[in-house]
């Protein structure tokens, strides 16, 4: 499918989705979030895709929701259209793993979009922030909740109240990103991680993603029970037999997603 605000390249089981509104530093407008939802749904359905990398440009992952598009809206407008709500839910509904590869600005809705992915690898020039407070509003697509779970209350509160940006070093130190890589290596590193994931048993990958996400959505007791049942259920798969046999026979496993 052809998109106007993003590009999709599929190679070797990895879909690389690039946000592409350079004139507005990839600000999220209605068209972009709708196209992104469609692109992710397509990738989820596509047998040639086993992992997804979402990125922007070297200057900006995304500089937030499009302020020009939002500025004149009323409460009734944003409430009735549920601004970005349903489209953002499509991101977290994606079953295949999504890696956010962040260079440059990830601000407001851009930071929230990165946090809605499964993990974030960032470039040395990355800058994260929730500067909505400077516009007289607050985060609206998960920022107050997700940033707090990633980095804790104190840092999250400071960022939401002052609007200050966090650089890559601080983002790694505080657990917002899994790792920082040189800016020119961002895409190769993110794609290499995606390829590594795509070589695993897809059943185990989906189960691992579901189980880790329980840690955010339920109590510890329920999450551990969920994990235990998923772990046990994986013993009904051929991939478990193959993975363990391959280890014992000192060879690479040949997973078949069964
Ligand atoms: C619309 C934007 C934009 C945005 C940048 N642009 N961010 N347009 N919405 N969020 C546009 C600028 O207007 C400008 O267009 C062009 O992109 C380049 O931006 P500059 O400001 O000239 O670049 P620079 O000086 O390098 O500054 C970069 C920046 C700054 C620090 C990222 O652009 C900035 O502060 N942007 C806004 C960040 C922000 O407040 N984000 C939160 C949005 S609210 P022209 O046409 O002038 O060249 C939000 C809520 C989410 O995200 C919840 C929704 C439900």
PDB file of C-alpha atoms and ligand atoms in Angstrom:
ATOM      1  CA  UNK A   1       0.000   0.000   0.000  1.00  0.00           C
ATOM      2  CA  UNK A   2       1.277   3.524  -0.786  1.00  0.00           C
ATOM      3  CA  UNK A   3       1.434   6.043   2.056  1.00  0.00           C
ATOM      4  CA  UNK A   4       2.039   9.789   1.971  1.00  0.00           C
ATOM      5  CA  UNK A   5       3.392  10.380   5.468  1.00  0.00           C
ATOM      6  CA  UNK A   6       5.581   7.318   5.877  1.00  0.00           C
ATOM      7  CA  UNK A   7       7.533   4.711   3.934  1.00  0.00           C
ATOM      8  CA  UNK A   8       7.615   0.969   4.468  1.00  0.00           C
ATOM      9  CA  UNK A   9      10.466  -1.300   3.356  1.00  0.00           C
ATOM     10  CA  UNK A  10      10.312  -5.033   3.961  1.00  0.00           C
ATOM     11  CA  UNK A  11      13.540  -7.001   3.787  1.00  0.00           C
ATOM     12  CA  UNK A  12      14.504 -10.322   5.306  1.00  0.00           C
ATOM     13  CA  UNK A  13      11.424 -10.500   7.574  1.00  0.00           C
ATOM     14  CA  UNK A  14      11.914  -6.992   8.991  1.00  0.00           C
ATOM     15  CA  UNK A  15       9.520  -4.127   8.160  1.00  0.00           C
ATOM     16  CA  UNK A  16      11.236  -0.749   8.441  1.00  0.00           C
ATOM     17  CA  UNK A  17       8.601   1.987   8.812  1.00  0.00           C
ATOM     18  CA  UNK A  18       9.927   5.546   8.518  1.00  0.00           C
ATOM     19  CA  UNK A  19       7.821   8.537   9.479  1.00  0.00           C
ATOM     20  CA  UNK A  20       8.200  11.020   6.661  1.00  0.00           C
ATOM     21  CA  UNK A  21       6.899  14.547   7.224  1.00  0.00           C
ATOM     22  CA  UNK A  22      10.258  16.355   7.139  1.00  0.00           C
ATOM     23  CA  UNK A  23       8.616  19.769   6.766  1.00  0.00           C
ATOM     24  CA  UNK A  24       7.136  19.426  10.272  1.00  0.00           C
ATOM     25  CA  UNK A  25       9.806  17.265  11.982  1.00  0.00           C
ATOM     26  CA  UNK A  26       7.441  14.282  11.614  1.00  0.00           C
ATOM     27  CA  UNK A  27       4.741  15.943  13.724  1.00  0.00           C
ATOM     28  CA  UNK A  28       1.836  13.537  14.139  1.00  0.00           C
ATOM     29  CA  UNK A  29      -1.233  14.632  12.214  1.00  0.00           C
ATOM     30  CA  UNK A  30      -4.438  12.686  11.658  1.00  0.00           C
ATOM     31  CA  UNK A  31      -3.207  11.315   8.337  1.00  0.00           C
ATOM     32  CA  UNK A  32       0.108  10.116   9.770  1.00  0.00           C
ATOM     33  CA  UNK A  33      -1.346   8.278  12.764  1.00  0.00           C
ATOM     34  CA  UNK A  34      -4.027   6.716  10.577  1.00  0.00           C
ATOM     35  CA  UNK A  35      -1.448   5.603   7.979  1.00  0.00           C
ATOM     36  CA  UNK A  36       0.796   4.306  10.756  1.00  0.00           C
ATOM     37  CA  UNK A  37      -2.078   2.256  12.180  1.00  0.00           C
ATOM     38  CA  UNK A  38      -2.725   0.795   8.712  1.00  0.00           C
ATOM     39  CA  UNK A  39       0.976   0.083   8.094  1.00  0.00           C
ATOM     40  CA  UNK A  40       1.290  -1.735  11.423  1.00  0.00           C
ATOM     41  CA  UNK A  41      -1.888  -3.742  10.814  1.00  0.00           C
ATOM     42  CA  UNK A  42      -0.530  -4.717   7.359  1.00  0.00           C
ATOM     43  CA  UNK A  43       2.814  -5.737   8.856  1.00  0.00           C
ATOM     44  CA  UNK A  44       1.050  -7.768  11.526  1.00  0.00           C
ATOM     45  CA  UNK A  45      -0.838  -9.689   8.818  1.00  0.00           C
ATOM     46  CA  UNK A  46       2.117 -10.071   6.435  1.00  0.00           C
ATOM     47  CA  UNK A  47       3.863 -13.451   6.606  1.00  0.00           C
ATOM     48  CA  UNK A  48       7.014 -11.812   5.260  1.00  0.00           C
ATOM     49  CA  UNK A  49       7.267  -9.677   8.419  1.00  0.00           C
ATOM     50  CA  UNK A  50       8.379 -11.057  11.782  1.00  0.00           C
ATOM     51  CA  UNK A  51       9.545  -7.846  13.482  1.00  0.00           C
ATOM     52  CA  UNK A  52       8.973  -4.131  12.897  1.00  0.00           C
ATOM     53  CA  UNK A  53      11.325  -1.154  13.279  1.00  0.00           C
ATOM     54  CA  UNK A  54       9.682   2.275  13.565  1.00  0.00           C
ATOM     55  CA  UNK A  55      11.892   5.289  12.971  1.00  0.00           C
ATOM     56  CA  UNK A  56      11.900   8.909  11.849  1.00  0.00           C
ATOM     57  CA  UNK A  57      14.738  11.004  10.445  1.00  0.00           C
ATOM     58  CA  UNK A  58      18.145  11.798  11.888  1.00  0.00           C
ATOM     59  CA  UNK A  59      16.770  15.153  13.117  1.00  0.00           C
ATOM     60  CA  UNK A  60      13.461  13.974  14.542  1.00  0.00           C
ATOM     61  CA  UNK A  61      11.695  10.758  15.424  1.00  0.00           C
ATOM     62  CA  UNK A  62       8.612  12.965  15.868  1.00  0.00           C
ATOM     63  CA  UNK A  63       8.303  16.448  17.384  1.00  0.00           C
ATOM     64  CA  UNK A  64       4.880  15.726  18.863  1.00  0.00           C
ATOM     65  CA  UNK A  65       1.306  16.070  17.743  1.00  0.00           C
ATOM     66  CA  UNK A  66       0.855  18.570  14.908  1.00  0.00           C
ATOM     67  CA  UNK A  67       0.254  21.845  16.714  1.00  0.00           C
ATOM     68  CA  UNK A  68      -1.062  23.561  13.558  1.00  0.00           C
ATOM     69  CA  UNK A  69      -3.709  20.893  13.156  1.00  0.00           C
ATOM     70  CA  UNK A  70      -4.684  20.938  16.855  1.00  0.00           C
ATOM     71  CA  UNK A  71      -4.552  24.631  17.726  1.00  0.00           C
ATOM     72  CA  UNK A  72      -8.107  25.653  16.789  1.00  0.00           C
ATOM     73  CA  UNK A  73      -9.868  22.558  18.092  1.00  0.00           C
ATOM     74  CA  UNK A  74     -12.371  22.760  20.959  1.00  0.00           C
ATOM     75  CA  UNK A  75     -12.907  20.311  23.800  1.00  0.00           C
ATOM     76  CA  UNK A  76     -15.952  18.963  21.980  1.00  0.00           C
ATOM     77  CA  UNK A  77     -13.842  18.392  18.847  1.00  0.00           C
ATOM     78  CA  UNK A  78     -11.056  16.451  20.550  1.00  0.00           C
ATOM     79  CA  UNK A  79     -13.471  14.560  22.797  1.00  0.00           C
ATOM     80  CA  UNK A  80     -15.816  13.444  20.048  1.00  0.00           C
ATOM     81  CA  UNK A  81     -13.052  12.532  17.595  1.00  0.00           C
ATOM     82  CA  UNK A  82     -10.983  11.038  20.497  1.00  0.00           C
ATOM     83  CA  UNK A  83      -7.899  12.691  19.022  1.00  0.00           C
ATOM     84  CA  UNK A  84      -5.426   9.916  18.109  1.00  0.00           C
ATOM     85  CA  UNK A  85      -6.916   7.594  20.749  1.00  0.00           C
ATOM     86  CA  UNK A  86      -8.076   4.762  18.504  1.00  0.00           C
ATOM     87  CA  UNK A  87      -5.018   4.986  16.238  1.00  0.00           C
ATOM     88  CA  UNK A  88      -2.608   4.803  19.159  1.00  0.00           C
ATOM     89  CA  UNK A  89      -4.488   1.749  20.437  1.00  0.00           C
ATOM     90  CA  UNK A  90      -3.723   0.087  17.084  1.00  0.00           C
ATOM     91  CA  UNK A  91      -0.010   0.384  17.880  1.00  0.00           C
ATOM     92  CA  UNK A  92      -0.302  -1.441  21.185  1.00  0.00           C
ATOM     93  CA  UNK A  93      -2.644  -3.972  19.550  1.00  0.00           C
ATOM     94  CA  UNK A  94       0.131  -5.009  17.134  1.00  0.00           C
ATOM     95  CA  UNK A  95       1.174  -8.545  18.080  1.00  0.00           C
ATOM     96  CA  UNK A  96       4.587  -8.611  16.396  1.00  0.00           C
ATOM     97  CA  UNK A  97       7.388  -6.782  18.216  1.00  0.00           C
ATOM     98  CA  UNK A  98       7.946  -3.114  17.338  1.00  0.00           C
ATOM     99  CA  UNK A  99      11.332  -1.536  18.021  1.00  0.00           C
ATOM    100  CA  UNK A 100      11.380   2.275  18.131  1.00  0.00           C
ATOM    101  CA  UNK A 101      14.656   3.549  16.636  1.00  0.00           C
ATOM    102  CA  UNK A 102      14.859   7.140  17.869  1.00  0.00           C
ATOM    103  CA  UNK A 103      17.236   9.824  16.586  1.00  0.00           C
ATOM    104  CA  UNK A 104      16.786  13.521  17.275  1.00  0.00           C
ATOM    105  CA  UNK A 105      13.607  14.841  18.846  1.00  0.00           C
ATOM    106  CA  UNK A 106      11.033  12.525  20.405  1.00  0.00           C
ATOM    107  CA  UNK A 107       8.779  15.107  22.017  1.00  0.00           C
ATOM    108  CA  UNK A 108       5.213  15.073  23.281  1.00  0.00           C
ATOM    109  CA  UNK A 109       3.262  12.608  21.164  1.00  0.00           C
ATOM    110  CA  UNK A 110       6.583  11.559  19.594  1.00  0.00           C
ATOM    111  CA  UNK A 111       7.945  10.439  22.954  1.00  0.00           C
ATOM    112  CA  UNK A 112       4.613   8.779  23.691  1.00  0.00           C
ATOM    113  CA  UNK A 113       4.682   6.977  20.350  1.00  0.00           C
ATOM    114  CA  UNK A 114       8.189   5.643  21.042  1.00  0.00           C
ATOM    115  CA  UNK A 115       7.085   4.452  24.497  1.00  0.00           C
ATOM    116  CA  UNK A 116       4.059   2.671  22.981  1.00  0.00           C
ATOM    117  CA  UNK A 117       6.496   0.465  21.024  1.00  0.00           C
ATOM    118  CA  UNK A 118       8.038  -2.618  22.673  1.00  0.00           C
ATOM    119  CA  UNK A 119      11.468  -1.140  23.305  1.00  0.00           C
ATOM    120  CA  UNK A 120      13.488   1.869  22.299  1.00  0.00           C
ATOM    121  CA  UNK A 121      16.999   1.957  20.870  1.00  0.00           C
ATOM    122  CA  UNK A 122      18.195   5.538  20.533  1.00  0.00           C
ATOM    123  CA  UNK A 123      20.949   7.480  18.823  1.00  0.00           C
ATOM    124  CA  UNK A 124      23.446   9.642  20.693  1.00  0.00           C
ATOM    125  CA  UNK A 125      21.641  12.762  19.454  1.00  0.00           C
ATOM    126  CA  UNK A 126      18.213  11.710  20.797  1.00  0.00           C
ATOM    127  CA  UNK A 127      16.208  14.131  22.916  1.00  0.00           C
ATOM    128  CA  UNK A 128      13.098  13.011  24.780  1.00  0.00           C
ATOM    129  CA  UNK A 129      10.569  15.320  26.356  1.00  0.00           C
ATOM    130  CA  UNK A 130       6.951  15.979  27.280  1.00  0.00           C
ATOM    131  CA  UNK A 131       6.791  19.732  26.587  1.00  0.00           C
ATOM    132  CA  UNK A 132       2.982  19.923  26.308  1.00  0.00           C
ATOM    133  CA  UNK A 133       2.970  22.006  29.499  1.00  0.00           C
ATOM    134  CA  UNK A 134       4.460  24.861  27.433  1.00  0.00           C
ATOM    135  CA  UNK A 135       1.372  24.757  25.203  1.00  0.00           C
ATOM    136  CA  UNK A 136      -1.067  24.920  28.094  1.00  0.00           C
ATOM    137  CA  UNK A 137      -1.969  21.231  27.898  1.00  0.00           C
ATOM    138  CA  UNK A 138      -0.606  17.880  29.101  1.00  0.00           C
ATOM    139  CA  UNK A 139       0.410  14.629  27.432  1.00  0.00           C
ATOM    140  CA  UNK A 140      -2.575  12.947  25.773  1.00  0.00           C
ATOM    141  CA  UNK A 141      -1.510   9.589  24.387  1.00  0.00           C
ATOM    142  CA  UNK A 142      -0.045   7.852  27.410  1.00  0.00           C
ATOM    143  CA  UNK A 143       2.898  10.048  28.432  1.00  0.00           C
ATOM    144  CA  UNK A 144       1.993  10.628  32.068  1.00  0.00           C
ATOM    145  CA  UNK A 145       1.451   6.893  32.571  1.00  0.00           C
ATOM    146  CA  UNK A 146       4.176   5.308  30.456  1.00  0.00           C
ATOM    147  CA  UNK A 147       7.013   7.730  31.245  1.00  0.00           C
ATOM    148  CA  UNK A 148       6.297   7.299  34.960  1.00  0.00           C
ATOM    149  CA  UNK A 149       6.507   3.524  34.648  1.00  0.00           C
ATOM    150  CA  UNK A 150       9.742   3.773  32.630  1.00  0.00           C
ATOM    151  CA  UNK A 151      11.676   6.328  34.699  1.00  0.00           C
ATOM    152  CA  UNK A 152       9.820   6.659  38.017  1.00  0.00           C
ATOM    153  CA  UNK A 153       7.664   9.398  39.476  1.00  0.00           C
ATOM    154  CA  UNK A 154      10.264  12.017  40.285  1.00  0.00           C
ATOM    155  CA  UNK A 155      11.872  12.277  36.847  1.00  0.00           C
ATOM    156  CA  UNK A 156       8.566  11.856  35.029  1.00  0.00           C
ATOM    157  CA  UNK A 157       6.896  14.532  37.132  1.00  0.00           C
ATOM    158  CA  UNK A 158       9.778  16.941  36.564  1.00  0.00           C
ATOM    159  CA  UNK A 159       9.673  16.373  32.812  1.00  0.00           C
ATOM    160  CA  UNK A 160       5.913  16.828  32.590  1.00  0.00           C
ATOM    161  CA  UNK A 161       5.897  19.908  34.837  1.00  0.00           C
ATOM    162  CA  UNK A 162       8.938  21.737  33.443  1.00  0.00           C
ATOM    163  CA  UNK A 163       8.944  20.437  29.869  1.00  0.00           C
ATOM    164  CA  UNK A 164      12.708  19.886  29.984  1.00  0.00           C
ATOM    165  CA  UNK A 165      14.300  17.443  27.542  1.00  0.00           C
ATOM    166  CA  UNK A 166      16.262  14.320  28.476  1.00  0.00           C
ATOM    167  CA  UNK A 167      19.347  13.430  26.424  1.00  0.00           C
ATOM    168  CA  UNK A 168      20.364   9.929  25.341  1.00  0.00           C
ATOM    169  CA  UNK A 169      22.712   9.310  28.272  1.00  0.00           C
ATOM    170  CA  UNK A 170      20.065  10.217  30.819  1.00  0.00           C
ATOM    171  CA  UNK A 171      17.454   8.201  28.896  1.00  0.00           C
ATOM    172  CA  UNK A 172      19.616   5.080  29.081  1.00  0.00           C
ATOM    173  CA  UNK A 173      20.576   5.652  32.718  1.00  0.00           C
ATOM    174  CA  UNK A 174      16.941   5.999  33.733  1.00  0.00           C
ATOM    175  CA  UNK A 175      15.641   2.999  31.796  1.00  0.00           C
ATOM    176  CA  UNK A 176      13.707   4.800  29.078  1.00  0.00           C
ATOM    177  CA  UNK A 177      15.781   3.195  26.308  1.00  0.00           C
ATOM    178  CA  UNK A 178      17.378  -0.230  26.096  1.00  0.00           C
ATOM    179  CA  UNK A 179      20.630   1.199  24.685  1.00  0.00           C
ATOM    180  CA  UNK A 180      22.277   4.142  22.949  1.00  0.00           C
ATOM    181  CA  UNK A 181      24.195   3.712  19.674  1.00  0.00           C
ATOM    182  CA  UNK A 182      26.142   6.132  17.448  1.00  0.00           C
ATOM    183  CA  UNK A 183      23.701   8.158  15.344  1.00  0.00           C
ATOM    184  CA  UNK A 184      24.964   6.752  12.024  1.00  0.00           C
ATOM    185  CA  UNK A 185      24.577   3.183  13.349  1.00  0.00           C
ATOM    186  CA  UNK A 186      20.998   3.581  14.589  1.00  0.00           C
ATOM    187  CA  UNK A 187      19.173   1.900  11.708  1.00  0.00           C
ATOM    188  CA  UNK A 188      21.696  -0.949  11.211  1.00  0.00           C
ATOM    189  CA  UNK A 189      21.662  -1.670  14.962  1.00  0.00           C
ATOM    190  CA  UNK A 190      17.861  -1.598  15.216  1.00  0.00           C
ATOM    191  CA  UNK A 191      17.468  -3.747  12.096  1.00  0.00           C
ATOM    192  CA  UNK A 192      20.080  -6.206  13.413  1.00  0.00           C
ATOM    193  CA  UNK A 193      18.090  -6.527  16.658  1.00  0.00           C
ATOM    194  CA  UNK A 194      14.900  -7.034  14.617  1.00  0.00           C
ATOM    195  CA  UNK A 195      16.612  -9.718  12.490  1.00  0.00           C
ATOM    196  CA  UNK A 196      17.770 -11.502  15.615  1.00  0.00           C
ATOM    197  CA  UNK A 197      14.162 -11.522  16.895  1.00  0.00           C
ATOM    198  CA  UNK A 198      12.883 -12.726  13.514  1.00  0.00           C
ATOM    199  CA  UNK A 199      15.110 -15.820  13.740  1.00  0.00           C
ATOM    200  CA  UNK A 200      13.430 -17.022  16.944  1.00  0.00           C
ATOM    201  CA  UNK A 201      10.324 -19.150  17.185  1.00  0.00           C
ATOM    202  CA  UNK A 202       7.544 -16.677  16.476  1.00  0.00           C
ATOM    203  CA  UNK A 203       5.280 -18.434  18.962  1.00  0.00           C
ATOM    204  CA  UNK A 204       7.804 -17.843  21.757  1.00  0.00           C
ATOM    205  CA  UNK A 205       8.345 -14.237  20.607  1.00  0.00           C
ATOM    206  CA  UNK A 206       4.620 -13.457  20.772  1.00  0.00           C
ATOM    207  CA  UNK A 207       4.348 -15.193  24.149  1.00  0.00           C
ATOM    208  CA  UNK A 208       7.337 -13.258  25.544  1.00  0.00           C
ATOM    209  CA  UNK A 209       5.880  -9.928  24.367  1.00  0.00           C
ATOM    210  CA  UNK A 210       2.489 -10.731  25.872  1.00  0.00           C
ATOM    211  CA  UNK A 211       4.029 -11.814  29.164  1.00  0.00           C
ATOM    212  CA  UNK A 212       6.314  -8.771  29.545  1.00  0.00           C
ATOM    213  CA  UNK A 213       3.349  -6.513  28.805  1.00  0.00           C
ATOM    214  CA  UNK A 214       1.410  -8.145  31.659  1.00  0.00           C
ATOM    215  CA  UNK A 215       3.953  -6.509  33.977  1.00  0.00           C
ATOM    216  CA  UNK A 216       2.390  -3.172  33.018  1.00  0.00           C
ATOM    217  CA  UNK A 217      -1.207  -4.218  33.008  1.00  0.00           C
ATOM    218  CA  UNK A 218      -1.858  -6.459  35.975  1.00  0.00           C
ATOM    219  CA  UNK A 219      -0.727  -7.360  39.482  1.00  0.00           C
ATOM    220  CA  UNK A 220       2.534  -9.217  40.134  1.00  0.00           C
ATOM    221  CA  UNK A 221       0.657 -12.349  41.212  1.00  0.00           C
ATOM    222  CA  UNK A 222      -1.518 -12.408  38.073  1.00  0.00           C
ATOM    223  CA  UNK A 223       1.449 -11.557  35.838  1.00  0.00           C
ATOM    224  CA  UNK A 224       3.515 -14.407  37.233  1.00  0.00           C
ATOM    225  CA  UNK A 225       0.609 -16.819  36.810  1.00  0.00           C
ATOM    226  CA  UNK A 226       0.186 -15.614  33.204  1.00  0.00           C
ATOM    227  CA  UNK A 227       3.898 -16.152  32.554  1.00  0.00           C
ATOM    228  CA  UNK A 228       3.857 -19.617  34.143  1.00  0.00           C
ATOM    229  CA  UNK A 229       0.907 -20.775  32.004  1.00  0.00           C
ATOM    230  CA  UNK A 230       2.497 -19.370  28.828  1.00  0.00           C
ATOM    231  CA  UNK A 231       5.806 -21.060  29.651  1.00  0.00           C
ATOM    232  CA  UNK A 232       4.003 -24.355  30.247  1.00  0.00           C
ATOM    233  CA  UNK A 233       1.925 -23.986  27.063  1.00  0.00           C
ATOM    234  CA  UNK A 234       5.079 -23.594  24.968  1.00  0.00           C
ATOM    235  CA  UNK A 235       5.883 -27.232  25.791  1.00  0.00           C
ATOM    236  CA  UNK A 236       3.077 -28.147  23.390  1.00  0.00           C
ATOM    237  CA  UNK A 237       5.039 -26.677  20.468  1.00  0.00           C
ATOM    238  CA  UNK A 238       7.437 -28.375  18.052  1.00  0.00           C
ATOM    239  CA  UNK A 239       9.689 -25.327  18.423  1.00  0.00           C
ATOM    240  CA  UNK A 240      10.292 -26.145  22.102  1.00  0.00           C
ATOM    241  CA  UNK A 241      11.335 -29.698  21.162  1.00  0.00           C
ATOM    242  CA  UNK A 242      13.543 -28.352  18.365  1.00  0.00           C
ATOM    243  CA  UNK A 243      15.111 -25.567  20.453  1.00  0.00           C
ATOM    244  CA  UNK A 244      16.053 -27.860  23.304  1.00  0.00           C
ATOM    245  CA  UNK A 245      17.205 -30.711  21.022  1.00  0.00           C
ATOM    246  CA  UNK A 246      19.394 -28.273  19.073  1.00  0.00           C
ATOM    247  CA  UNK A 247      21.044 -27.101  22.279  1.00  0.00           C
ATOM    248  CA  UNK A 248      21.765 -30.655  23.372  1.00  0.00           C
ATOM    249  CA  UNK A 249      23.065 -31.603  19.907  1.00  0.00           C
ATOM    250  CA  UNK A 250      25.235 -28.448  19.813  1.00  0.00           C
ATOM    251  CA  UNK A 251      23.653 -27.097  16.590  1.00  0.00           C
ATOM    252  CA  UNK A 252      21.553 -24.090  15.529  1.00  0.00           C
ATOM    253  CA  UNK A 253      17.778 -24.586  15.951  1.00  0.00           C
ATOM    254  CA  UNK A 254      15.510 -24.638  12.896  1.00  0.00           C
ATOM    255  CA  UNK A 255      12.299 -23.081  14.179  1.00  0.00           C
ATOM    256  CA  UNK A 256       9.131 -23.628  12.131  1.00  0.00           C
ATOM    257  CA  UNK A 257       6.604 -21.650  14.173  1.00  0.00           C
ATOM    258  CA  UNK A 258       4.684 -24.752  15.162  1.00  0.00           C
TER     259      UNK A 258
HETATM  260  C1  LIG B   1       3.643  21.237  14.007  1.00  0.00           C
HETATM  261  C2  LIG B   1       5.921  21.465  14.044  1.00  0.00           C
HETATM  262  C3  LIG B   1       5.987  20.773  15.274  1.00  0.00           C
HETATM  263  C4  LIG B   1       4.769  20.314  15.842  1.00  0.00           C
HETATM  264  C5  LIG B   1       7.994  21.338  14.696  1.00  0.00           C
HETATM  265  N1  LIG B   1       7.180  21.782  13.726  1.00  0.00           N
HETATM  266  N2  LIG B   1       7.288  20.719  15.652  1.00  0.00           N
HETATM  267  N3  LIG B   1       4.762  21.687  13.414  1.00  0.00           N
HETATM  268  N4  LIG B   1       3.618  20.578  15.164  1.00  0.00           N
HETATM  269  N5  LIG B   1       4.723  19.618  16.966  1.00  0.00           N
HETATM  270  C6  LIG B   1       7.551  22.522  12.516  1.00  0.00           C
HETATM  271  C7  LIG B   1       7.885  23.964  12.822  1.00  0.00           C
HETATM  272  O1  LIG B   1       6.735  24.740  12.920  1.00  0.00           O
HETATM  273  C8  LIG B   1       8.744  24.314  11.638  1.00  0.00           C
HETATM  274  O2  LIG B   1       7.906  24.565  10.523  1.00  0.00           O
HETATM  275  C9  LIG B   1       9.490  23.008  11.347  1.00  0.00           C
HETATM  276  O3  LIG B   1       8.728  21.970  11.951  1.00  0.00           O
HETATM  277  C10 LIG B   1      10.874  22.991  11.952  1.00  0.00           C
HETATM  278  O4  LIG B   1      10.769  23.301  13.328  1.00  0.00           O
HETATM  279  P1  LIG B   1      11.644  24.447  14.039  1.00  0.00           P
HETATM  280  O5  LIG B   1      10.934  24.796  15.286  1.00  0.00           O
HETATM  281  O6  LIG B   1      11.950  25.545  13.082  1.00  0.00           O
HETATM  282  O7  LIG B   1      12.992  23.627  14.334  1.00  0.00           O
HETATM  283  P2  LIG B   1      14.020  23.838  15.530  1.00  0.00           P
HETATM  284  O8  LIG B   1      14.268  25.290  15.758  1.00  0.00           O
HETATM  285  O9  LIG B   1      15.161  22.931  15.205  1.00  0.00           O
HETATM  286  O10 LIG B   1      13.261  23.294  16.851  1.00  0.00           O
HETATM  287  C11 LIG B   1      12.918  21.938  16.948  1.00  0.00           C
HETATM  288  C12 LIG B   1      11.893  21.722  18.112  1.00  0.00           C
HETATM  289  C13 LIG B   1      10.705  22.676  17.966  1.00  0.00           C
HETATM  290  C14 LIG B   1      12.611  21.964  19.462  1.00  0.00           C
HETATM  291  C15 LIG B   1      11.495  20.255  18.050  1.00  0.00           C
HETATM  292  O11 LIG B   1      10.198  22.535  16.643  1.00  0.00           O
HETATM  293  C16 LIG B   1       9.589  22.418  18.916  1.00  0.00           C
HETATM  294  O12 LIG B   1       9.661  22.801  20.097  1.00  0.00           O
HETATM  295  N6  LIG B   1       8.514  21.796  18.415  1.00  0.00           N
HETATM  296  C17 LIG B   1       7.298  21.570  19.211  1.00  0.00           C
HETATM  297  C18 LIG B   1       7.500  20.465  20.210  1.00  0.00           C
HETATM  298  C19 LIG B   1       6.236  20.241  21.057  1.00  0.00           C
HETATM  299  O13 LIG B   1       5.779  21.154  21.772  1.00  0.00           O
HETATM  300  N7  LIG B   1       5.690  19.053  20.991  1.00  0.00           N
HETATM  301  C20 LIG B   1       4.457  18.662  21.751  1.00  0.00           C
HETATM  302  C21 LIG B   1       3.255  18.885  20.887  1.00  0.00           C
HETATM  303  S1  LIG B   1       1.757  18.543  21.765  1.00  0.00           S
HETATM  304  P3  LIG B   1       7.978  25.945   9.686  1.00  0.00           P
HETATM  305  O14 LIG B   1       6.841  25.791   8.729  1.00  0.00           O
HETATM  306  O15 LIG B   1       7.851  27.028  10.666  1.00  0.00           O
HETATM  307  O16 LIG B   1       9.347  25.861   9.057  1.00  0.00           O
HETATM  308  C22 LIG B   1       1.614  16.857  21.759  1.00  0.00           C
HETATM  309  C23 LIG B   1       0.397  16.300  22.445  1.00  0.00           C
HETATM  310  C24 LIG B   1       0.242  14.810  22.199  1.00  0.00           C
HETATM  311  O17 LIG B   1       2.444  16.187  21.270  1.00  0.00           O
HETATM  312  C25 LIG B   1      -1.125  14.306  22.591  1.00  0.00           C
HETATM  313  C26 LIG B   1      -2.092  14.270  21.447  1.00  0.00           C
HETATM  314  C27 LIG B   1      -3.420  13.638  21.791  1.00  0.00           C
END
